[in-house]
C-alpha positions as a printed Julia matrix, in Angstrom:
435×3 Matrix{Float64}:
  26.77  -107.46   38.9
  29.27  -105.27   36.92
  27.56  -102.23   34.71
  31.31  -102.31   33.28
  30.88  -105.49   31.47
  28.09  -104.97   29.57
  27.25  -107.85   27.91
  25.57  -109.25   30.52
  23.92  -106.17   31.77
  19.85  -105.71   30.64
  18.06  -103.27   29.7
  14.52  -101.25   29.21
  14.21   -98.07   26.7
  10.96   -95.9    27.33
  10.13   -92.36   25.25
   8.77   -89.17   26.55
   7.64   -86.69   24.04
   8.02   -82.92   24.25
   6.05   -80.08   22.55
   6.93   -76.79   22.87
   4.25   -74.53   22.14
   4.21   -71.68   20.07
   3.69   -68.59   21.39
   3.17   -64.88   19.8
   6.46   -62.45   20.85
   5.51   -58.3    20.49
   6.35   -56.61   18.06
   9.0    -54.46   18.01
   9.23   -50.34   17.58
  12.48   -47.92   18.69
  11.96   -45.52   21.44
  10.81   -42.18   20.23
  12.49   -38.65   21.07
  10.3    -35.7    22.44
  10.14   -33.51   20.05
   9.97   -29.96   20.2
   8.04   -27.31   17.74
   6.72   -23.39   17.6
   3.2    -22.24   17.65
   1.72   -22.12   13.85
   5.19   -24.58   12.7
   4.27   -26.31    9.39
   3.57   -30.14    9.01
   5.74   -32.26   11.16
   7.52   -36.26   10.4
   7.93   -38.11   12.91
  10.12   -41.4    11.41
   9.23   -45.02   13.08
  12.61   -47.66   13.19
  12.9    -50.75   14.37
   9.61   -52.18   13.52
   9.63   -56.0    13.12
   6.98   -58.93   14.52
   9.06   -60.08   17.23
  11.19   -63.34   17.65
  12.33   -63.52   14.06
   8.39   -63.84   13.64
   6.89   -62.35    9.96
   3.35   -61.6    11.0
   1.27   -59.17    9.41
   1.58   -55.47   11.47
  -0.74   -52.6    11.59
   0.74   -49.12   12.95
  -2.25   -46.41   15.11
  -1.48   -43.05   16.29
  -3.43   -41.19   18.2
  -3.05   -37.71   20.19
  -4.03   -37.33   24.24
  -4.39   -33.09   22.87
  -6.11   -32.68   18.88
  -6.7    -29.24   19.89
  -3.09   -29.16   19.36
  -2.27   -31.85   17.7
  -4.62   -33.61   16.06
  -4.45   -37.62   15.29
  -1.08   -38.02   12.86
  -1.46   -39.7     9.89
   0.2    -42.91   10.09
   2.66   -43.92    6.67
   2.81   -48.05    6.83
   3.01   -50.56    4.18
   2.06   -53.78    7.09
   5.81   -55.55    6.52
   8.81   -52.94    6.49
  11.14   -51.84    8.73
  10.48   -48.07    9.04
   7.26   -45.78    8.31
   6.51   -42.45    9.31
   4.1    -40.07   11.21
   2.67   -36.65   10.04
   0.67   -33.82   11.67
   0.16   -29.88   11.82
  -0.55   -28.19   14.71
  -3.36   -26.45   15.26
  -3.04   -22.46   14.17
  -2.74   -20.15   16.7
  -2.45   -22.91   20.09
   0.59   -23.99   21.94
   1.2    -25.99   25.19
   1.75   -29.87   24.75
   0.4    -33.19   23.62
   1.47   -37.02   23.84
   1.21   -38.94   20.75
   0.47   -42.75   21.85
   1.74   -45.1    18.51
   0.77   -48.57   19.05
   2.16   -51.41   16.68
   0.23   -54.64   16.42
   0.58   -58.06   15.1
  -1.34   -61.0    13.28
  -0.81   -62.78   16.66
  -0.65   -66.78   16.21
  -3.23   -66.93   13.2
  -1.82   -63.85   11.64
  -5.18   -62.3    11.63
  -5.01   -58.59   12.92
  -9.2    -59.04   12.82
  -8.79   -62.09   16.09
  -7.05   -59.47   18.3
  -7.34   -62.33   21.07
  -4.15   -63.94   20.3
  -2.29   -60.19   18.46
   0.76   -58.78   20.29
   1.15   -55.27   20.51
   3.82   -52.33   21.68
   2.88   -48.28   22.78
   5.72   -45.77   22.49
   4.9    -42.46   23.1
   6.47   -39.04   21.93
   5.67   -35.79   24.1
   5.25   -32.65   21.31
   5.8    -29.46   23.0
   4.51   -26.35   21.05
   6.23   -22.96   22.28
   4.13   -19.8    22.52
   5.3    -17.63   19.72
   4.12   -13.81   19.43
   1.34   -13.23   16.67
   1.17   -10.02   14.86
  -1.25    -7.98   15.88
  -4.26    -7.12   13.25
  -5.49    -3.57   11.6
  -7.75    -3.31    9.11
  -6.85    -1.71    5.64
  -7.58     2.02    5.7
  -8.94     3.53    2.25
  -7.47     6.64    0.49
  -8.76    10.15    1.21
  -9.33    13.14   -1.07
  -9.97    16.69    0.5
 -10.34    19.69   -0.64
  -7.59    22.6     1.17
  -9.15    24.04    3.86
 -11.42    21.56    4.9
 -12.94    21.06    8.39
 -11.07    18.27   10.75
 -11.53    14.69    9.59
 -11.97    11.62   11.37
 -10.31     8.09   10.02
 -12.15     4.86   11.41
  -9.71     1.65   12.68
 -11.44    -1.48   12.5
 -10.06    -4.93   12.86
  -7.78    -4.28   15.14
  -6.95    -7.04   17.81
  -3.59    -8.71   19.36
  -3.27   -11.47   16.52
  -3.93   -15.0    16.74
  -6.47   -15.26   19.71
  -4.15   -13.35   21.92
  -4.97   -11.08   24.85
  -1.93    -8.48   24.67
  -2.45    -4.89   25.65
  -2.25    -2.67   22.72
  -0.83     0.55   21.42
  -1.89     2.7    18.34
   0.15     5.48   16.98
   0.52     7.35   13.85
   2.82    10.16   12.48
   2.27    11.97    9.06
   5.14    11.97    6.78
   4.01    15.64    5.64
   3.18    17.62    8.38
   3.59    20.63    6.88
   0.08    19.66    5.87
  -1.64    17.51    7.36
  -0.04    16.89   11.02
   0.04    14.31   12.94
  -3.33    12.93   13.57
  -4.87    12.43   17.53
  -5.4      8.49   17.94
  -8.2      7.58   20.2
  -7.97     4.46   21.29
  -8.55     2.36   24.95
  -5.93    -0.52   24.58
  -8.12    -3.84   24.14
 -10.87    -2.48   21.65
 -11.8     -3.78   18.03
 -11.71    -0.29   16.9
 -10.01     3.09   16.97
 -10.14     7.01   15.76
  -7.26     9.27   13.99
  -8.33    12.81   13.76
  -6.69    15.37   11.66
  -7.33    19.06   10.33
  -5.11    20.32    7.66
  -2.85    23.05    8.12
  -4.8     26.17    6.43
  -3.82    27.63    2.84
  -1.93    24.32    1.68
  -2.85    21.69   -0.69
  -0.42    18.83   -2.27
  -0.87    14.73   -0.37
   0.68    13.0     2.64
   1.0      9.54    3.69
  -0.23     8.87    7.51
   1.69     5.68    9.01
  -1.07     3.84   11.5
   1.25     1.34   13.59
  -0.77    -0.82   16.39
   1.47    -2.47   18.79
   1.0     -5.36   21.09
   2.82    -6.39   24.66
   4.66    -9.25   23.09
   4.73   -12.27   24.95
   5.68   -10.57   28.61
   2.83    -8.82   27.94
   4.54    -5.78   28.69
   4.57    -2.53   25.72
   7.62    -1.06   27.88
   9.82    -4.21   26.65
  10.05    -3.73   22.93
  12.03    -6.88   21.81
   9.47    -9.02   22.19
   6.45    -6.67   20.76
   4.12    -7.22   17.43
   3.91    -5.06   15.46
   1.59    -4.23   12.01
   1.58    -1.01   10.0
  -1.37     0.53    7.96
  -0.82     3.66    5.7
  -3.52     5.8     4.16
  -2.83     8.41    1.35
  -4.43    12.06    1.63
  -4.84    14.06   -1.09
  -5.48    17.93   -0.71
  -6.75    19.46   -3.88
  -6.59    22.95   -3.88
  -9.02    25.71   -3.73
  -8.89    29.03   -5.02
  -8.6     31.49   -2.18
 -10.2     34.68   -1.92
  -7.3     37.39   -3.44
  -6.89    39.81   -0.78
  -6.76    44.04   -0.23
  -5.88    45.78    3.27
  -9.66    48.14    4.71
  -8.82    51.59    3.07
  -9.77    54.05    5.34
 -12.1     56.9     4.93
 -10.44    59.84    3.05
 -12.33    63.36    3.12
 -11.42    65.91    0.58
 -11.73    69.54   -0.11
 -13.78    70.55   -3.25
 -11.8     71.1    -6.62
  -8.71    69.46   -4.88
  -7.43    68.16   -8.09
  -5.91    64.57   -8.22
  -6.02    62.76   -5.07
  -3.95    58.95   -4.76
  -5.51    55.71   -2.6
  -2.56    53.78   -2.03
  -4.11    50.31   -1.77
  -1.7     47.46   -0.16
  -1.91    44.25    1.25
  -3.04    42.83   -2.52
  -2.18    38.96   -2.9
  -3.91    36.34   -4.91
  -4.73    34.76   -1.56
  -2.93    32.52    0.51
  -0.25    30.98   -1.2
  -1.32    31.69   -4.6
   0.16    33.71   -7.49
  -2.39    34.01  -10.26
  -2.38    37.36  -12.12
  -4.73    39.61  -10.63
  -7.35    42.41  -12.21
  -8.0     45.76   -9.82
 -11.19    47.78  -11.08
 -12.58    50.52   -8.84
 -15.92    52.02   -9.1
 -18.4     55.57   -8.03
 -20.97    55.62   -6.65
 -21.28    58.74   -7.93
 -19.08    59.86  -10.9
 -20.23    63.4   -11.08
 -18.39    63.86   -7.74
 -15.21    61.34   -7.65
 -14.69    59.72  -10.62
 -11.78    57.31  -11.17
  -8.85    57.39  -12.68
  -5.8     55.01  -13.81
  -5.09    51.97  -11.24
  -1.76    51.37  -11.73
  -0.8     47.35  -10.78
   1.34    45.11  -12.3
  -1.11    41.43  -12.44
   1.93    39.34  -11.08
   5.34    38.9   -10.37
   6.33    36.19  -12.64
   4.09    37.91  -16.09
   6.06    40.24  -18.41
   4.41    43.31  -20.59
   5.21    43.35  -24.33
   5.0     47.25  -23.88
   3.65    49.68  -26.8
   6.76    50.95  -26.65
   8.5     47.85  -27.67
   6.33    47.09  -30.66
   3.84    45.24  -28.18
   0.27    45.26  -27.6
   0.26    46.21  -23.79
  -0.89    42.88  -23.33
   0.95    40.48  -19.9
   2.33    37.38  -20.97
   3.9     34.73  -18.0
   4.96    30.98  -18.71
   3.99    28.25  -16.53
   6.98    25.93  -16.29
   4.08    22.96  -15.15
   3.6     19.57  -17.37
  -0.04    19.05  -18.56
  -2.42    18.29  -21.41
  -3.51    21.71  -23.89
  -6.96    21.51  -22.44
  -5.91    21.75  -19.09
  -3.59    24.39  -20.15
  -6.3     26.22  -21.6
  -8.68    25.88  -18.34
  -5.77    26.93  -15.99
  -5.24    30.12  -18.62
  -8.8     30.87  -17.85
  -9.4     30.25  -14.99
  -6.48    32.9   -14.18
  -8.82    35.28  -16.46
  -6.33    35.32  -19.29
  -6.38    32.91  -22.52
  -3.18    30.53  -24.32
  -1.1     33.23  -26.36
  -2.51    34.05  -29.97
   0.27    34.97  -31.89
  -1.09    36.67  -34.91
   2.24    38.14  -36.11
   6.1     36.91  -36.2
   6.91    39.88  -33.55
   4.94    38.57  -31.16
   5.76    34.88  -31.81
   9.27    35.42  -31.34
   8.28    37.8   -28.25
   6.09    34.92  -26.9
   9.1     32.45  -27.5
  12.05    34.44  -25.86
   9.76    33.54  -22.7
  10.13    30.19  -23.07
  12.84    28.16  -21.2
  14.14    25.41  -23.63
  14.94    22.35  -21.5
  15.65    24.49  -18.3
  16.82    22.23  -15.19
  16.54    25.48  -12.67
  13.16    24.81  -13.35
  12.33    21.47  -14.18
  10.92    22.01  -17.46
  11.58    19.74  -20.29
   9.62    19.41  -23.5
   7.84    21.48  -25.78
   5.38    24.77  -24.7
   1.65    24.69  -25.73
   0.12    28.32  -27.4
  -3.33    28.88  -28.01
  -3.83    27.01  -31.48
  -6.28    24.42  -31.77
  -7.94    22.67  -34.68
 -11.64    22.64  -34.34
 -12.39    19.4   -35.6
 -16.48    19.97  -36.0
 -15.71    22.84  -38.25
 -17.19    23.37  -41.53
 -13.84    23.8   -43.06
 -11.72    20.53  -41.04
  -9.4     18.51  -43.03
  -6.21    17.0   -42.05
  -4.26    18.17  -41.26
  -4.25    21.42  -42.25
  -7.77    22.38  -41.92
 -10.11    24.04  -39.21
  -6.95    25.54  -37.22
  -7.41    28.71  -35.56
  -6.75    31.26  -32.07
  -8.93    29.86  -29.04
 -10.37    33.51  -28.98
 -11.09    32.41  -33.17
  -9.04    34.03  -34.95
  -7.4     32.31  -38.29
  -4.48    32.42  -38.92
  -2.57    35.78  -39.81
   0.82    34.09  -40.98
   2.69    30.93  -41.17
   4.85    29.68  -38.68
   4.92    25.98  -39.27
   7.46    23.92  -39.02
   8.58    21.65  -41.83
   6.77    18.32  -42.46
   3.87    20.17  -39.37
   1.12    19.55  -38.99
   1.1     15.6   -39.63
  -1.87    14.56  -37.82
   0.7     11.99  -36.1
  -1.24     9.01  -34.57
  -4.37    10.44  -36.13
  -4.68    12.42  -32.8
  -2.15    16.15  -33.34
  -4.62    18.92  -32.91
  -3.39    21.25  -30.24
  -0.26    24.16  -31.01
   2.99    23.94  -29.52
   6.21    25.36  -29.68
   9.2     23.88  -30.99
  12.87    24.58  -29.95
  13.33    26.48  -32.93
  10.06    28.84  -32.57
   8.67    27.11  -35.34
   5.0     25.19  -34.22
   4.18    21.63  -34.5
């Protein structure tokens, strides 16, 4: 009875089988960090890492992601190949929205049967990511404004403003202002706006007797994130401009009313002083004065002494001239426009019928005059009648605007040359010759 002497010990053996049943380990996914973005941010990417089937398993995996606030963050798009340890979520915030949303990401494996279609044995893990979209002040809106063309001395004008909003679905208080870059023509407009409506108006009256151009800048400003127009640091603005062209209108000339005069019979010559003679407000056209007596047997009209324009120069008879007045206009325009302008002023483009007249008129023409801004040649009143019976290129059919033929030849060498088949007006070269 000694276990220490095994030679005579008796033994019996029995066996037990231990069966370890497989258990599906849950898959894994690393924790996700909170995401903070601004309102109207572009597409966002969230990286997924640490993806496994769990416990050394190799089942196929699927990943889904859902948002609890799709009005802010839509359900993300998942990029995952079913086996890798990484993947991505992609989403774009809804425009003009801010707030928070929680995205729930689920990784699911195929269970013991490695079949995602039999969910009873599938394992899963959930991770969440909080997305915060911070509010951003959207710029207010204002519809574009059309250019305006007016005539000098037009009445009060109204410009309608439309499409006024705080922008991006916002509701802050708004302010509308407008300024003119040329208040000598268009004063700063008066604005009518109630602070919230989608429409308003500008009103302005052009300054009398002025013409030219002006640009009005209209600014809509909102109160920013704090809805306080008095704290401009966070305010949003939008600017619109309207270009205004005021065309000149020929104002009537002026003459101060004359007083009644009483004369003694056979008094002789009497002089009536004419005062206040102008071409009209801010105008400089040549003037013609005439006088008519209702009874020439009682009062006959003598000479009227008046110089048409302070810029006009008379070619006097004493100096070999014709007594006409000439004026050079240092303005860049087409021949047709120059001819029309001369007619409007009661004259015509110069017709040069002698070498003496040509020399006199040319003496009035500045040559590249920096002071006046005049650079280039000057038109005179010769043209080629391309519909006339005598028309031929390049010399046939030339005449003055008064209908006279050439009285002498002053062509510059090589002219007229019909350059580009369009040459049919006459102008001075610097040399005084024509081309």
